[in-house]
Short mmCIF file of C-alpha atoms in Angstrom, two decimals:
data_model
loop_
_atom_site.label_atom_id
_atom_site.label_comp_id
_atom_site.label_asym_id
_atom_site.label_seq_id
_atom_site.Cartn_x
_atom_site.Cartn_y
_atom_site.Cartn_z
CA MET A 1 -26.97 -5.71 -8.97
CA ALA A 2 -24.14 -7.95 -8.17
CA TYR A 3 -21.27 -6.13 -6.47
CA ARG A 4 -17.74 -6.70 -8.17
CA LEU A 5 -16.03 -6.43 -4.76
CA LEU A 6 -17.93 -8.88 -2.92
CA ASP A 7 -17.44 -11.44 -5.86
CA ALA A 8 -13.83 -10.54 -5.48
CA VAL A 9 -13.53 -11.57 -2.10
CA ARG A 10 -15.30 -14.76 -3.03
CA ARG A 11 -13.23 -15.73 -5.73
CA THR A 12 -10.02 -15.41 -3.59
CA PHE A 13 -11.31 -18.31 -1.56
CA GLU A 14 -13.72 -20.00 -3.88
CA GLY A 15 -12.54 -23.40 -5.31
CA GLN A 16 -8.66 -22.43 -4.50
CA PRO A 17 -6.74 -22.39 -1.67
CA TYR A 18 -6.18 -19.20 0.07
CA PHE A 19 -2.56 -18.16 0.83
CA HIS A 20 -2.56 -15.55 3.13
CA ARG A 21 0.80 -14.07 2.51
CA ARG A 22 -0.11 -12.84 -1.02
CA SER A 23 0.32 -8.97 -1.03
CA THR A 24 -1.69 -7.90 -4.02
CA LEU A 25 -4.96 -9.57 -2.88
CA GLY A 26 -5.84 -6.33 -1.09
CA ASP A 27 -4.99 -4.36 -4.21
CA ALA A 28 -6.92 -6.46 -6.43
CA ILE A 29 -10.20 -6.23 -4.17
CA ALA A 30 -9.70 -2.79 -3.47
CA ALA A 31 -9.98 -1.89 -6.97
CA GLU A 32 -13.15 -3.41 -7.54
CA LEU A 33 -14.85 -0.61 -5.13
CA TYR A 34 -14.09 2.04 -7.85
CA GLU A 35 -15.69 -0.05 -10.52
CA ASP A 36 -18.85 -0.52 -8.16
CA LEU A 37 -19.24 2.98 -7.69
CA VAL A 38 -19.05 3.87 -11.34
CA GLU A 39 -21.28 0.92 -12.53
CA LEU A 40 -23.86 2.84 -9.21
CA GLY A 41 -23.64 5.86 -11.13
CA ARG A 42 -24.72 7.98 -7.89
CA SER A 43 -21.93 10.52 -8.50
CA GLU A 44 -21.98 12.25 -11.93
CA ILE A 45 -19.17 14.09 -11.05
CA LEU A 46 -17.25 10.91 -10.45
CA VAL A 47 -18.38 8.77 -13.37
CA GLN A 48 -17.54 11.88 -15.87
CA ARG A 49 -14.25 12.14 -14.49
CA VAL A 50 -13.53 8.52 -14.64
CA GLN A 51 -14.58 8.61 -18.53
CA GLY A 52 -12.68 11.98 -18.92
CA HIS A 53 -9.21 9.80 -17.68
CA THR A 54 -8.73 12.73 -15.13
CA ARG A 55 -9.54 10.38 -12.31
CA VAL A 56 -7.54 7.00 -12.19
CA LEU A 57 -6.40 4.04 -9.80
CA ASN A 58 -3.03 4.09 -9.10
CA ARG A 59 -1.21 0.73 -9.39
CA GLN A 60 1.31 1.48 -6.98
CA ASN A 61 -0.94 3.28 -4.73
CA THR A 62 1.17 6.24 -3.71
CA ARG A 63 1.35 10.05 -4.96
CA THR A 64 3.95 11.31 -6.87
CA GLY A 65 6.29 13.42 -4.74
CA ILE A 66 4.92 12.22 -1.49
CA ALA A 67 6.44 9.86 0.78
CA ALA A 68 3.52 8.00 2.35
CA ARG A 69 2.77 4.24 3.20
CA ARG A 70 0.92 2.60 0.23
CA GLY A 71 -2.73 1.67 0.33
CA ASP A 72 -4.47 -1.22 -1.32
CA GLY A 73 -6.73 1.26 -3.36
CA THR A 74 -5.84 4.99 -4.27
CA PHE A 75 -8.14 6.90 -6.37
CA GLY A 76 -7.21 10.55 -7.63
CA GLU A 77 -6.07 13.20 -10.23
CA ILE A 78 -3.93 11.92 -12.61
CA LEU A 79 -0.65 13.53 -13.35
CA PRO A 80 -0.18 16.07 -16.00
CA HIS A 81 0.75 14.83 -19.61
CA ILE A 82 0.11 11.41 -18.60
CA GLU A 83 -2.13 9.08 -20.44
CA ALA A 84 -4.21 6.60 -18.27
CA SER A 85 -3.88 2.96 -19.32
CA ALA A 86 -7.00 0.57 -19.57
CA GLU A 87 -7.43 -2.92 -18.21
CA PRO A 88 -9.60 -5.60 -19.85
CA GLY A 89 -12.89 -5.59 -17.98
CA TYR A 90 -12.36 -2.28 -16.03
CA ARG A 91 -13.75 1.28 -16.78
CA VAL A 92 -11.41 3.08 -14.17
CA GLY A 93 -7.90 3.50 -15.89
CA ARG A 94 -4.77 3.21 -14.40
CA ALA A 95 -1.90 5.85 -13.94
CA PRO A 96 0.18 7.67 -11.48
CA VAL A 97 -1.49 10.31 -9.38
CA ALA A 98 -0.77 13.83 -7.96
CA THR A 99 -3.89 13.47 -5.08
CA ILE A 100 -5.67 11.04 -3.21
CA GLU A 101 -9.72 11.61 -3.39
CA ILE A 102 -10.58 8.00 -2.29
CA GLY A 103 -8.59 5.91 -0.41
CA VAL A 104 -9.30 2.01 0.30
CA GLU A 105 -7.90 -0.33 2.84
CA VAL A 106 -8.45 -4.04 3.02
CA LYS A 107 -7.17 -6.54 5.54
CA ILE A 108 -8.42 -10.34 5.26
CA LEU A 109 -8.84 -12.18 8.70
CA SER A 110 -8.86 -15.83 7.99
CA THR A 111 -7.24 -17.70 11.24
CA ALA A 112 -5.12 -16.81 14.01
CA MET A 113 -6.86 -13.59 14.42
CA LEU A 114 -6.03 -13.10 17.66
CA LYS A 115 -2.43 -13.44 17.19
CA GLN A 116 -2.26 -10.86 14.31
CA ILE A 117 -5.15 -8.57 15.26
CA ASP A 118 -2.82 -5.60 17.21
CA ARG A 119 -0.95 -5.77 13.60
CA VAL A 120 -4.12 -5.43 11.66
CA ILE A 121 -5.40 -2.69 13.71
CA GLY A 122 -2.24 -0.96 13.53
CA ASP A 123 -1.92 -0.85 9.80
CA LEU A 124 -5.51 0.39 9.47
CA GLN A 125 -4.47 3.29 11.40
CA LYS A 126 -1.43 3.80 9.68
CA GLN A 127 -2.99 3.79 6.55
CA LEU A 128 -5.72 6.24 7.51
CA THR A 129 -3.01 8.56 8.70
CA SER A 130 -1.13 8.01 5.16
CA PHE A 131 -4.24 8.61 2.90
CA GLN A 132 -4.52 12.16 4.75
CA THR A 133 -0.61 12.73 4.40
CA GLY A 134 0.05 15.79 1.98
CA GLY A 135 -3.22 17.70 2.45
CA GLY A 136 -6.46 17.13 1.12
CA THR A 137 -9.76 15.55 2.54
CA PRO A 138 -9.82 11.90 0.78
CA VAL A 139 -12.75 9.52 1.23
CA THR A 140 -11.32 6.82 3.23
CA VAL A 141 -13.01 3.26 3.46
CA GLY A 142 -11.70 0.19 5.39
CA LEU A 143 -12.60 -3.10 4.43
CA VAL A 144 -12.30 -6.48 6.52
CA PRO A 145 -13.22 -9.99 5.31
CA ILE A 146 -13.26 -12.10 8.80
CA ASN A 147 -13.75 -15.56 8.58
CA THR A 148 -16.53 -17.25 10.83
CA VAL A 149 -15.70 -20.92 10.08
CA ASP A 150 -15.71 -24.06 12.50
CA GLN A 151 -12.45 -25.42 11.41
CA TYR A 152 -10.04 -23.84 8.86
CA THR A 153 -6.57 -25.27 7.23
CA SER A 154 -3.78 -23.01 6.43
CA TYR A 155 -1.02 -23.33 4.08
CA GLU A 156 3.19 -22.50 4.62
CA GLY A 157 4.89 -23.71 1.42
CA ASP A 158 4.38 -27.44 1.10
CA ARG A 159 2.88 -27.96 4.67
CA SER A 160 -0.67 -27.60 6.04
CA TYR A 161 -1.92 -26.83 9.32
CA ARG A 162 -5.38 -27.32 10.97
CA THR A 163 -7.08 -25.39 13.49
CA GLY A 164 -8.10 -27.70 16.52
CA GLU A 165 -4.49 -29.13 16.46
CA GLY A 166 -1.50 -28.23 18.48
CA GLY A 167 -3.56 -25.53 20.50
CA ARG A 168 -4.80 -23.66 17.50
CA ARG A 169 -8.09 -22.07 17.86
CA HIS A 170 -10.67 -22.26 15.26
CA PRO A 171 -11.74 -19.03 13.61
CA SER A 172 -15.26 -19.11 14.80
CA GLN A 173 -13.78 -18.93 18.57
CA GLU A 174 -11.64 -15.71 17.58
CA ALA A 175 -13.84 -13.86 15.33
CA PRO A 176 -16.12 -12.03 17.82
CA GLU A 177 -13.47 -10.62 19.73
CA ALA A 178 -11.31 -10.06 16.45
CA ARG A 179 -14.62 -7.99 15.38
CA ARG A 180 -14.92 -6.20 18.97
CA ARG A 181 -11.66 -4.81 18.49
CA LEU A 182 -11.86 -4.08 14.99
CA GLU A 183 -15.05 -1.87 15.81
CA GLN A 184 -13.38 -0.09 18.99
CA PHE A 185 -9.63 0.55 17.63
CA ALA A 186 -9.73 0.50 13.77
CA ARG A 187 -13.38 1.73 12.77
CA PRO A 188 -13.00 5.38 14.34
CA GLY A 189 -11.63 7.69 11.80
CA TYR A 190 -12.30 6.10 8.45
CA ASP A 191 -15.44 7.65 6.65
CA GLU A 192 -16.55 3.90 6.06
CA PHE A 193 -15.60 0.90 7.64
CA LEU A 194 -17.29 -2.52 6.91
CA ILE A 195 -16.52 -6.03 8.34
CA LEU A 196 -17.42 -8.68 6.07
CA PRO A 197 -18.27 -12.01 7.76
CA TYR A 198 -17.53 -15.47 5.58
CA VAL A 199 -17.37 -19.22 6.02
CA ALA A 200 -14.28 -20.65 4.17
CA PRO A 201 -12.54 -24.02 5.35
CA ASN A 202 -9.98 -23.15 3.15
CA GLU A 203 -9.82 -27.33 2.28
CA PRO A 204 -11.26 -29.30 -0.53
CA PRO A 205 -13.44 -28.50 -2.24
CA PHE A 206 -12.78 -24.94 -1.00
CA ARG A 207 -16.29 -23.72 -0.69
CA PHE A 208 -17.24 -19.98 0.20
CA GLU A 209 -20.46 -18.64 1.84
CA TRP A 210 -21.16 -15.35 3.36
CA VAL A 211 -22.62 -15.27 6.75
CA ASP A 212 -25.60 -13.11 5.87
CA TYR A 213 -25.43 -11.95 1.91
CA LEU A 214 -28.51 -10.05 1.95
CA ARG A 215 -27.73 -7.91 4.90
CA LEU A 216 -23.87 -7.31 3.44
CA GLU A 217 -25.28 -6.72 0.16
CA ARG A 218 -27.10 -3.75 1.50
CA GLU A 219 -24.69 -2.62 3.86
CA TYR A 220 -22.16 -2.46 1.18
CA GLY A 221 -24.54 -0.96 -1.27
CA ALA A 222 -25.36 1.76 1.19
CA ILE A 223 -21.44 2.54 1.51
CA LEU A 224 -21.13 2.92 -1.96
CA ALA A 225 -24.17 5.61 -1.86
CA ARG A 226 -22.61 7.56 0.85
CA VAL A 227 -19.34 7.22 -0.54
CA SER A 228 -20.88 8.77 -3.84
CA ARG A 229 -22.55 11.59 -2.13
CA GLU A 230 -19.49 12.42 0.16
CA TYR A 231 -17.44 12.54 -2.86
CA ASP A 232 -19.57 15.01 -4.51
CA ARG A 233 -19.57 17.14 -1.64
CA ARG A 234 -15.70 17.27 -1.05
CA PHE A 235 -14.73 17.70 -4.79
CA ARG A 236 -17.30 19.15 -6.94
CA ARG A 237 -15.42 22.21 -7.06
CA VAL A 238 -12.74 20.44 -7.83
CA THR A 239 -11.47 21.79 -11.24
CA ASP A 240 -9.88 18.82 -14.11
#
């Protein structure tokens, strides 16, 4: 099967310039994980609850009445007396949630990785704490696409900057250390954590390649299977 989340990451770069300051990109990618879970169908409980609209994806990625940092993709129990809305092409409805049963955080690293890695790790750590705020034991997933291209062009308004100029290091030079720090400092605490290596120069014709698609597909598929199993273990006895 073609995993929707992996396709969403590809579409972020392929055939168009990538602008790293677009805050909704993580939301769009994270939403596809829930579609992949439903399509996989390993958790009958999750599928039935999605079909019955008792479990939904929250657009605002917050819980009503709980002050906590917003995540990229929060899936949980719909608020009472609220009707879920549907989006074309999606099975998981949208509505405010009272609880978080699965939480996803996405961080895209494209260039200048070591300059921002401490902030990225801090955001991942803070989001993990936020998912767990207010009680409950949500299944937590961290996803970090990381660029390994030899040369990259970034865009700031009407200006562009190429790595290799002005002391800017290439992504291929920074990716190994960025990955090491993510594994050491961001991975712990998450139920599932996946780094997704890719190649995207971010210049015409805006090509995109996965470093090892077959391996990534298997690793991501294994995460979906484990999240399905863990969802059943933690939330089987929760009444709708």
